[in-house]
PDB file of C-alpha atoms in Angstrom:
ATOM      1  CA  MET A  27       6.188 -17.253   5.611  1.00 56.00           C
ATOM      2  CA  THR A  28       6.824 -16.426   9.448  1.00 70.00           C
ATOM      3  CA  ASP A  29       9.333 -13.486   9.577  1.00 91.00           C
ATOM      4  CA  GLY A  30       7.017 -10.776   8.476  1.00 97.00           C
ATOM      5  CA  TYR A  31       7.560  -6.956   8.779  1.00 98.00           C
ATOM      6  CA  ASP A  32      10.546  -6.214  11.153  1.00 97.00           C
ATOM      7  CA  ALA A  33      10.027  -3.312  13.649  1.00 97.00           C
ATOM      8  CA  GLY A  34      13.677  -3.113  14.029  1.00 97.00           C
ATOM      9  CA  PHE A  35      14.685  -2.723  10.486  1.00 96.00           C
ATOM     10  CA  LEU A  36      15.603   0.865  10.632  1.00 95.00           C
ATOM     11  CA  ALA A  37      18.002   2.475  13.198  1.00 94.00           C
ATOM     12  CA  THR A  38      14.924   3.922  14.904  1.00 95.00           C
ATOM     13  CA  PRO A  39      12.434   1.149  16.146  1.00 96.00           C
ATOM     14  CA  LEU A  40       9.363   1.395  14.122  1.00 97.00           C
ATOM     15  CA  PRO A  41       6.336  -0.854  14.878  1.00 97.00           C
ATOM     16  CA  MET A  42       3.465  -1.519  12.571  1.00 97.00           C
ATOM     17  CA  PRO A  43       0.685   1.141  12.607  1.00 98.00           C
ATOM     18  CA  LYS A  44      -2.263  -0.115  14.618  1.00 96.00           C
ATOM     19  CA  PRO A  45      -5.735  -0.306  13.220  1.00 96.00           C
ATOM     20  CA  ALA A  46      -8.677   0.605  15.739  1.00 92.00           C
ATOM     21  CA  LEU A  47     -10.586  -2.393  14.380  1.00 88.00           C
ATOM     22  CA  GLU A  48      -9.821  -6.104  15.196  1.00 93.00           C
ATOM     23  CA  VAL A  49      -7.439  -7.529  12.417  1.00 96.00           C
ATOM     24  CA  ARG A  50      -5.918 -10.825  11.532  1.00 96.00           C
ATOM     25  CA  GLU A  51      -2.128 -10.719  11.167  1.00 97.00           C
ATOM     26  CA  LEU A  52      -0.713 -12.618   8.154  1.00 97.00           C
ATOM     27  CA  THR A  53       3.368 -12.635   7.872  1.00 97.00           C
ATOM     28  CA  TYR A  54       5.183 -13.163   4.771  1.00 97.00           C
ATOM     29  CA  PRO A  55       8.889 -12.763   3.860  1.00 96.00           C
ATOM     30  CA  ARG A  56       9.665  -9.301   4.933  1.00 96.00           C
ATOM     31  CA  PHE A  57       6.090  -7.953   5.013  1.00 98.00           C
ATOM     32  CA  SER A  58       3.022  -8.444   7.023  1.00 98.00           C
ATOM     33  CA  VAL A  59      -0.639  -7.820   6.309  1.00 98.00           C
ATOM     34  CA  LEU A  60      -3.305  -6.851   8.786  1.00 98.00           C
ATOM     35  CA  VAL A  61      -6.829  -7.962   7.569  1.00 98.00           C
ATOM     36  CA  GLU A  62      -9.983  -6.618   8.524  1.00 97.00           C
ATOM     37  CA  PRO A  63     -12.138  -9.656   8.419  1.00 96.00           C
ATOM     38  CA  GLN A  64     -15.541  -7.851   8.111  1.00 95.00           C
ATOM     39  CA  ARG A  65     -14.250  -5.725   5.126  1.00 95.00           C
ATOM     40  CA  ARG A  66     -12.240  -8.627   3.803  1.00 96.00           C
ATOM     41  CA  LEU A  67      -9.411  -6.188   2.933  1.00 97.00           C
ATOM     42  CA  ALA A  68      -6.235  -5.179   4.513  1.00 98.00           C
ATOM     43  CA  ALA A  69      -6.368  -2.441   7.056  1.00 98.00           C
ATOM     44  CA  VAL A  70      -2.411  -2.025   7.020  1.00 98.00           C
ATOM     45  CA  THR A  71       0.529  -3.618   5.076  1.00 98.00           C
ATOM     46  CA  GLY A  72       4.054  -3.048   6.100  1.00 98.00           C
ATOM     47  CA  VAL A  73       7.131  -4.036   4.288  1.00 96.00           C
ATOM     48  CA  ASN A  74      10.986  -3.637   4.716  1.00 96.00           C
ATOM     49  CA  ILE A  75      13.016  -2.538   1.734  1.00 93.00           C
ATOM     50  CA  ASP A  76      16.791  -2.773   1.515  1.00 92.00           C
ATOM     51  CA  GLY A  77      17.595  -0.830  -1.466  1.00 87.00           C
ATOM     52  CA  ALA A  78      21.189  -1.786  -1.276  1.00 87.00           C
ATOM     53  CA  ARG A  79      20.175  -5.608  -1.941  1.00 89.00           C
ATOM     54  CA  LEU A  80      17.172  -5.573  -4.154  1.00 88.00           C
ATOM     55  CA  VAL A  81      17.317  -8.308  -6.852  1.00 88.00           C
ATOM     56  CA  ASP A  82      15.712  -8.192 -10.195  1.00 87.00           C
ATOM     57  CA  VAL A  83      14.077 -11.573 -10.397  1.00 88.00           C
ATOM     58  CA  PRO A  84      11.433 -12.668 -13.138  1.00 88.00           C
ATOM     59  CA  ARG A  85       7.894 -12.127 -12.373  1.00 86.00           C
ATOM     60  CA  THR A  86       6.624 -15.327 -11.084  1.00 85.00           C
ATOM     61  CA  GLY A  87       3.517 -16.178  -8.961  1.00 84.00           C
ATOM     62  CA  ASP A  88      -0.125 -16.598  -9.283  1.00 92.00           C
ATOM     63  CA  TRP A  89      -2.992 -14.971  -7.261  1.00 96.00           C
ATOM     64  CA  ARG A  90      -4.282 -17.140  -4.464  1.00 97.00           C
ATOM     65  CA  LEU A  91      -6.215 -17.358  -1.357  1.00 97.00           C
ATOM     66  CA  ASP A  92      -4.206 -17.665   1.886  1.00 97.00           C
ATOM     67  CA  PRO A  93      -5.051 -20.958   3.604  1.00 97.00           C
ATOM     68  CA  ARG A  94      -4.206 -19.461   6.928  1.00 96.00           C
ATOM     69  CA  LEU A  95      -7.408 -17.330   6.719  1.00 97.00           C
ATOM     70  CA  PRO A  96     -10.979 -18.428   6.099  1.00 96.00           C
ATOM     71  CA  ALA A  97     -12.021 -17.902   2.419  1.00 95.00           C
ATOM     72  CA  ASP A  98     -14.954 -15.572   3.580  1.00 95.00           C
ATOM     73  CA  GLU A  99     -12.627 -13.335   5.283  1.00 96.00           C
ATOM     74  CA  GLN A 100     -10.694 -12.576   2.037  1.00 96.00           C
ATOM     75  CA  THR A 101     -11.502 -10.660  -1.171  1.00 95.00           C
ATOM     76  CA  GLY A 102     -10.960 -13.512  -3.668  1.00 95.00           C
ATOM     77  CA  PRO A 103     -11.350 -13.926  -7.481  1.00 94.00           C
ATOM     78  CA  ASP A 104     -15.071 -13.632  -7.703  1.00 94.00           C
ATOM     79  CA  VAL A 105     -14.883  -9.879  -7.026  1.00 92.00           C
ATOM     80  CA  TYR A 106     -12.467  -9.298  -9.895  1.00 91.00           C
ATOM     81  CA  ALA A 107     -13.989 -11.463 -12.591  1.00 90.00           C
ATOM     82  CA  ARG A 108     -15.734  -9.924 -15.600  1.00 86.00           C
ATOM     83  CA  ASN A 109     -15.324  -6.228 -14.740  1.00 84.00           C
ATOM     84  CA  ASP A 110     -12.981  -3.306 -14.742  1.00 81.00           C
ATOM     85  CA  LEU A 111     -11.335  -4.187 -11.390  1.00 86.00           C
ATOM     86  CA  ASP A 112      -7.534  -4.771 -11.138  1.00 88.00           C
ATOM     87  CA  ARG A 113      -5.989  -6.782  -8.322  1.00 91.00           C
ATOM     88  CA  GLY A 114      -4.006  -3.988  -6.928  1.00 88.00           C
ATOM     89  CA  HIS A 115      -0.786  -5.101  -5.064  1.00 92.00           C
ATOM     90  CA  LEU A 116      -0.509  -3.293  -1.618  1.00 95.00           C
ATOM     91  CA  VAL A 117       2.897  -4.394  -0.970  1.00 95.00           C
ATOM     92  CA  ARG A 118       4.504  -4.119  -4.434  1.00 91.00           C
ATOM     93  CA  ARG A 119       5.868  -7.254  -6.057  1.00 91.00           C
ATOM     94  CA  ARG A 120       9.336  -6.007  -6.117  1.00 89.00           C
ATOM     95  CA  ASP A 121       9.537  -4.513  -2.618  1.00 91.00           C
ATOM     96  CA  PRO A 122      10.567  -7.546  -0.332  1.00 93.00           C
ATOM     97  CA  GLY A 123      12.643  -8.985  -3.300  1.00 92.00           C
ATOM     98  CA  TRP A 124      16.266  -8.516  -1.893  1.00 91.00           C
ATOM     99  CA  GLY A 125      18.926 -10.744  -0.484  1.00 92.00           C
ATOM    100  CA  SER A 126      19.682 -13.933  -2.409  1.00 93.00           C
ATOM    101  CA  ALA A 127      18.056 -14.800  -5.643  1.00 93.00           C
ATOM    102  CA  ASP A 128      16.021 -17.481  -3.872  1.00 93.00           C
ATOM    103  CA  GLU A 129      15.026 -15.267  -1.114  1.00 94.00           C
ATOM    104  CA  ALA A 130      14.007 -12.540  -3.512  1.00 93.00           C
ATOM    105  CA  ARG A 131      11.838 -15.026  -5.557  1.00 94.00           C
ATOM    106  CA  ASP A 132      10.167 -16.470  -2.512  1.00 95.00           C
ATOM    107  CA  ALA A 133       9.282 -12.982  -1.089  1.00 95.00           C
ATOM    108  CA  THR A 134       8.095 -11.630  -4.499  1.00 95.00           C
ATOM    109  CA  GLU A 135       5.867 -14.615  -4.961  1.00 96.00           C
ATOM    110  CA  ALA A 136       4.281 -14.191  -1.624  1.00 96.00           C
ATOM    111  CA  THR A 137       3.069 -10.813  -2.632  1.00 97.00           C
ATOM    112  CA  PHE A 138       0.444 -12.594  -4.779  1.00 97.00           C
ATOM    113  CA  PHE A 139      -1.738 -13.764  -1.836  1.00 97.00           C
ATOM    114  CA  TYR A 140      -5.219 -12.177  -2.054  1.00 97.00           C
ATOM    115  CA  PRO A 141      -4.875 -10.513   1.334  1.00 98.00           C
ATOM    116  CA  ASN A 142      -2.114  -8.253  -0.358  1.00 97.00           C
ATOM    117  CA  ALA A 143      -4.618  -7.002  -3.064  1.00 96.00           C
ATOM    118  CA  ALA A 144      -7.291  -4.573  -2.896  1.00 95.00           C
ATOM    119  CA  PRO A 145      -9.753  -3.592  -5.885  1.00 92.00           C
ATOM    120  CA  GLN A 146      -8.458  -0.743  -7.957  1.00 88.00           C
ATOM    121  CA  ALA A 147     -10.210   0.615 -11.064  1.00 82.00           C
ATOM    122  CA  ALA A 148      -8.407  -0.509 -14.265  1.00 76.00           C
ATOM    123  CA  GLY A 149      -6.534   1.855 -16.444  1.00 68.00           C
ATOM    124  CA  PHE A 150      -2.950   2.576 -16.328  1.00 60.00           C
ATOM    125  CA  ASN A 151      -2.390   6.268 -16.490  1.00 62.00           C
ATOM    126  CA  GLN A 152       0.038   9.023 -15.504  1.00 65.00           C
ATOM    127  CA  SER A 153      -1.331   9.257 -11.814  1.00 74.00           C
ATOM    128  CA  LYS A 154      -1.426   5.647 -11.360  1.00 74.00           C
ATOM    129  CA  GLU A 155       2.193   5.339 -12.674  1.00 80.00           C
ATOM    130  CA  LEU A 156       3.019   7.939 -10.199  1.00 82.00           C
ATOM    131  CA  TRP A 157       1.540   6.058  -7.363  1.00 84.00           C
ATOM    132  CA  LEU A 158       3.398   3.002  -8.061  1.00 81.00           C
ATOM    133  CA  GLY A 159       6.571   4.907  -8.503  1.00 85.00           C
ATOM    134  CA  LEU A 160       6.330   6.759  -5.347  1.00 85.00           C
ATOM    135  CA  GLU A 161       8.598   4.274  -3.312  1.00 83.00           C
ATOM    136  CA  ASP A 162      11.189   4.234  -5.947  1.00 85.00           C
ATOM    137  CA  HIS A 163      11.490   8.114  -5.546  1.00 86.00           C
ATOM    138  CA  VAL A 164      11.663   7.778  -1.654  1.00 82.00           C
ATOM    139  CA  LEU A 165      14.212   4.951  -1.864  1.00 78.00           C
ATOM    140  CA  ASP A 166      16.381   6.866  -4.318  1.00 81.00           C
ATOM    141  CA  TYR A 167      16.451   9.725  -1.772  1.00 79.00           C
ATOM    142  CA  ALA A 168      17.063   7.310   1.121  1.00 71.00           C
ATOM    143  CA  GLU A 169      19.991   5.888  -0.693  1.00 67.00           C
ATOM    144  CA  THR A 170      22.117   8.814   0.532  1.00 68.00           C
ATOM    145  CA  THR A 171      21.654   7.496   4.195  1.00 70.00           C
ATOM    146  CA  ASP A 172      21.377   3.734   4.976  1.00 69.00           C
ATOM    147  CA  GLN A 173      19.384   2.677   2.018  1.00 80.00           C
ATOM    148  CA  ARG A 174      16.649   1.000   3.751  1.00 91.00           C
ATOM    149  CA  VAL A 175      12.853   2.169   3.796  1.00 94.00           C
ATOM    150  CA  SER A 176       9.870   0.851   5.737  1.00 96.00           C
ATOM    151  CA  VAL A 177       6.483   1.245   3.723  1.00 96.00           C
ATOM    152  CA  PHE A 178       3.127   0.935   5.014  1.00 97.00           C
ATOM    153  CA  THR A 179      -0.008   0.904   2.502  1.00 97.00           C
ATOM    154  CA  ALA A 180      -3.524   0.083   2.670  1.00 97.00           C
ATOM    155  CA  PRO A 181      -7.013   1.200   1.176  1.00 96.00           C
ATOM    156  CA  THR A 182      -8.978   3.527   3.485  1.00 95.00           C
ATOM    157  CA  LEU A 183     -11.844   1.413   4.904  1.00 95.00           C
ATOM    158  CA  ALA A 184     -14.522   3.962   4.814  1.00 93.00           C
ATOM    159  CA  ASP A 185     -18.299   3.412   5.931  1.00 91.00           C
ATOM    160  CA  ASP A 186     -19.433   5.169   2.735  1.00 89.00           C
ATOM    161  CA  ASP A 187     -17.538   3.001   0.315  1.00 91.00           C
ATOM    162  CA  PRO A 188     -19.721   1.614  -2.314  1.00 90.00           C
ATOM    163  CA  PRO A 189     -20.926  -1.925  -2.067  1.00 90.00           C
ATOM    164  CA  TYR A 190     -20.074  -4.363  -4.707  1.00 90.00           C
ATOM    165  CA  ARG A 191     -20.265  -8.223  -4.727  1.00 90.00           C
ATOM    166  CA  GLY A 192     -20.220  -8.593  -1.095  1.00 89.00           C
ATOM    167  CA  ILE A 193     -17.603  -5.984  -0.292  1.00 93.00           C
ATOM    168  CA  ARG A 194     -17.308  -2.312  -0.302  1.00 93.00           C
ATOM    169  CA  ILE A 195     -14.908  -1.061  -3.075  1.00 92.00           C
ATOM    170  CA  PRO A 196     -12.475   1.578  -1.252  1.00 93.00           C
ATOM    171  CA  LEU A 197     -12.339   4.720  -2.732  1.00 90.00           C
ATOM    172  CA  ARG A 198      -8.842   6.021  -1.312  1.00 92.00           C
ATOM    173  CA  PHE A 199      -5.599   4.343  -0.631  1.00 94.00           C
ATOM    174  CA  TRP A 200      -2.840   5.665   1.522  1.00 96.00           C
ATOM    175  CA  LYS A 201       0.762   5.015   1.796  1.00 95.00           C
ATOM    176  CA  VAL A 202       3.392   6.043   4.375  1.00 96.00           C
ATOM    177  CA  ALA A 203       7.066   5.698   3.743  1.00 95.00           C
ATOM    178  CA  ALA A 204       9.815   6.069   6.542  1.00 95.00           C
ATOM    179  CA  TRP A 205      13.551   6.017   6.490  1.00 93.00           C
ATOM    180  CA  GLN A 206      16.439   7.059   8.586  1.00 92.00           C
ATOM    181  CA  SER A 207      17.880  10.651   8.005  1.00 89.00           C
ATOM    182  CA  PRO A 208      20.840  11.950   9.233  1.00 88.00           C
ATOM    183  CA  SER A 209      18.817  13.632  11.917  1.00 88.00           C
ATOM    184  CA  GLY A 210      16.752  10.824  12.886  1.00 92.00           C
ATOM    185  CA  LEU A 211      13.453   9.014  11.596  1.00 95.00           C
ATOM    186  CA  ALA A 212      11.813  10.786   8.647  1.00 93.00           C
ATOM    187  CA  ALA A 213       8.517   9.938   7.001  1.00 95.00           C
ATOM    188  CA  THR A 214       6.071  10.987   4.376  1.00 93.00           C
ATOM    189  CA  GLY A 215       2.556  10.082   3.440  1.00 94.00           C
ATOM    190  CA  PHE A 216       0.506   9.961   0.249  1.00 93.00           C
ATOM    191  CA  VAL A 217      -3.062   9.466  -0.580  1.00 93.00           C
ATOM    192  CA  LEU A 218      -4.559   7.966  -4.027  1.00 91.00           C
ATOM    193  CA  ASP A 219      -8.161   8.929  -4.616  1.00 88.00           C
ATOM    194  CA  GLN A 220     -10.216   6.704  -7.257  1.00 85.00           C
ATOM    195  CA  SER A 221     -13.527   8.158  -6.578  1.00 80.00           C
ATOM    196  CA  GLU A 222     -14.024   9.552 -10.134  1.00 75.00           C
ATOM    197  CA  LEU A 223     -13.521   5.929 -11.406  1.00 72.00           C
ATOM    198  CA  VAL A 224     -15.898   3.873  -9.462  1.00 74.00           C
ATOM    199  CA  ASP A 225     -19.393   3.604  -9.979  1.00 68.00           C
ATOM    200  CA  THR A 226     -21.288   0.620  -8.470  1.00 66.00           C
ATOM    201  CA  SER A 227     -24.977   2.288  -8.633  1.00 66.00           C
ATOM    202  CA  GLU A 228     -26.101  -0.295 -11.023  1.00 60.00           C
ATOM    203  CA  GLY A 229     -24.142  -3.213  -9.640  1.00 61.00           C
ATOM    204  CA  LEU A 230     -21.206  -2.916 -12.175  1.00 57.00           C
ATOM    205  CA  LEU A 231     -17.915  -1.005 -11.899  1.00 58.00           C
ATOM    206  CA  VAL A 232     -17.337   1.360 -14.832  1.00 55.00           C
ATOM    207  CA  ALA A 233     -14.536   3.830 -15.664  1.00 51.00           C
ATOM    208  CA  PRO A 234     -16.078   7.164 -16.771  1.00 51.00           C
ATOM    209  CA  PRO A 235     -14.031   8.367 -19.793  1.00 48.00           C
ATOM    210  CA  LEU A 236     -12.825  11.672 -18.036  1.00 45.00           C
ATOM    211  CA  GLY A 237     -12.302   9.890 -14.870  1.00 52.00           C
ATOM    212  CA  ALA A 238      -8.644   9.701 -13.357  1.00 64.00           C
ATOM    213  CA  PHE A 239      -6.521   8.659 -10.402  1.00 77.00           C
ATOM    214  CA  ARG A 240      -5.431  11.552  -8.216  1.00 85.00           C
ATOM    215  CA  THR A 241      -2.375  11.374  -6.135  1.00 89.00           C
ATOM    216  CA  PHE A 242      -1.577  13.709  -3.167  1.00 89.00           C
ATOM    217  CA  GLN A 243       1.202  14.028  -0.636  1.00 91.00           C
ATOM    218  CA  ALA A 244      -0.716  14.369   2.526  1.00 93.00           C
ATOM    219  CA  PRO A 245       0.181  15.034   6.202  1.00 94.00           C
ATOM    220  CA  ILE A 246       0.445  11.725   8.087  1.00 95.00           C
ATOM    221  CA  ALA A 247      -1.620  13.279  10.945  1.00 95.00           C
ATOM    222  CA  ASP A 248      -4.470  13.543   8.355  1.00 94.00           C
ATOM    223  CA  ILE A 249      -4.157  10.102   7.149  1.00 96.00           C
ATOM    224  CA  ALA A 250      -4.324   9.029  10.698  1.00 97.00           C
ATOM    225  CA  ASP A 251      -7.681  10.919  11.148  1.00 95.00           C
ATOM    226  CA  MET A 252      -9.010   9.593   7.811  1.00 94.00           C
ATOM    227  CA  THR A 253      -8.462   6.052   8.662  1.00 96.00           C
ATOM    228  CA  GLY A 254      -8.528   5.935  12.787  1.00 96.00           C
ATOM    229  CA  ILE A 255      -5.077   4.215  12.541  1.00 97.00           C
ATOM    230  CA  ASP A 256      -2.508   4.854  15.065  1.00 98.00           C
ATOM    231  CA  PHE A 257       0.872   5.681  13.350  1.00 98.00           C
ATOM    232  CA  GLY A 258       2.948   5.968  16.544  1.00 96.00           C
ATOM    233  CA  ALA A 259       5.926   8.377  15.952  1.00 96.00           C
ATOM    234  CA  LEU A 260       5.236   8.813  12.368  1.00 97.00           C
ATOM    235  CA  PRO A 261       3.237  12.071  12.329  1.00 96.00           C
ATOM    236  CA  ASP A 262       6.070  13.686  14.330  1.00 95.00           C
ATOM    237  CA  ALA A 263       8.689  12.453  11.963  1.00 95.00           C
ATOM    238  CA  ASP A 264       6.758  13.867   8.847  1.00 94.00           C
ATOM    239  CA  VAL A 265       8.744  15.954   6.399  1.00 91.00           C
ATOM    240  CA  LEU A 266       5.755  17.969   5.632  1.00 86.00           C
ATOM    241  CA  ALA A 267       5.621  19.369   9.153  1.00 80.00           C
ATOM    242  CA  ALA A 268       9.442  20.041   9.036  1.00 69.00           C
ATOM    243  CA  GLN A 269       8.867  22.167   5.997  1.00 66.00           C
ATOM    244  CA  ALA A 270       6.196  24.139   7.552  1.00 57.00           C
ATOM    245  CA  VAL A 271       3.543  23.051   5.029  1.00 52.00           C
ATOM    246  CA  ARG A 272       0.139  24.085   6.090  1.00 52.00           C
ATOM    247  CA  PRO A 273      -1.200  21.318   8.205  1.00 50.00           C
ATOM    248  CA  ALA A 274      -4.427  20.887   6.375  1.00 53.00           C
ATOM    249  CA  GLY A 275      -2.585  21.310   2.986  1.00 73.00           C
ATOM    250  CA  TRP A 276      -2.666  18.252   0.534  1.00 85.00           C
ATOM    251  CA  ARG A 277      -0.185  18.583  -2.349  1.00 86.00           C
ATOM    252  CA  THR A 278      -1.614  17.363  -5.769  1.00 86.00           C
ATOM    253  CA  LEU A 279       1.156  15.407  -7.421  1.00 88.00           C
ATOM    254  CA  ALA A 280       1.809  15.509 -11.109  1.00 82.00           C
ATOM    255  CA  THR A 281       5.351  14.083 -11.133  1.00 83.00           C
ATOM    256  CA  ALA A 282       7.699  12.566  -8.593  1.00 84.00           C
ATOM    257  CA  ASP A 283       9.471  16.002  -8.702  1.00 84.00           C
ATOM    258  CA  ASP A 284       6.452  17.469  -6.941  1.00 86.00           C
ATOM    259  CA  VAL A 285       7.222  15.413  -3.900  1.00 87.00           C
ATOM    260  CA  ILE A 286       8.660  17.055  -0.771  1.00 85.00           C
ATOM    261  CA  LEU A 287      11.217  15.101   0.973  1.00 82.00           C
TER     262      LEU A 287
END
């Protein structure tokens, strides 16, 4: 588990985004996780995906603490027990699963370490399915060029996130995908909002019947402002800016066809 995210994976060098807060860096096969120890959650994850070499391997692996990090700096099993919280993969299980069958199996199993998880409200609906499928949509688009994508994902660690069992439940998640277009580096950003699904006012997490995940395509510059993370060259490579989309405009997504690339 030593290679981690590769900043030279694309034709244009692309370092990991830099959080403003102090973080602990954990490297895994083809991805890295930057953990914010006070929040006990990832501030940034980064993964390299080679769409031409993806391997379909059986789902194996169990959630476990990473022994390289103190247990009190990770959000472990106690937070997810007896409630409506899912262990939400940040780096998706299949994303680093490319190369030989053994390499793919080792990489996908590594996604089950708790630093790569964040609490998400349970309930699989269209908006959450869309969130999970955004990388596939971008990857399909990128296959017309060099079939490689680097993806960064994390919860937004806001000061007003509601407390629960010694942590704070993030209400928003962000994702930024980058690829090499014929004209150079290209990128786009997304935000998932689960605010309507989270209520910890009574010490419990519940899912209101009419609540829903909401997914947006958002300017990377807005995500940088929201998170305090330095995204380097990514805001300038944002396809929304190239499409002359209003800077403050967030596009609500109902299907993958709504995404501007």
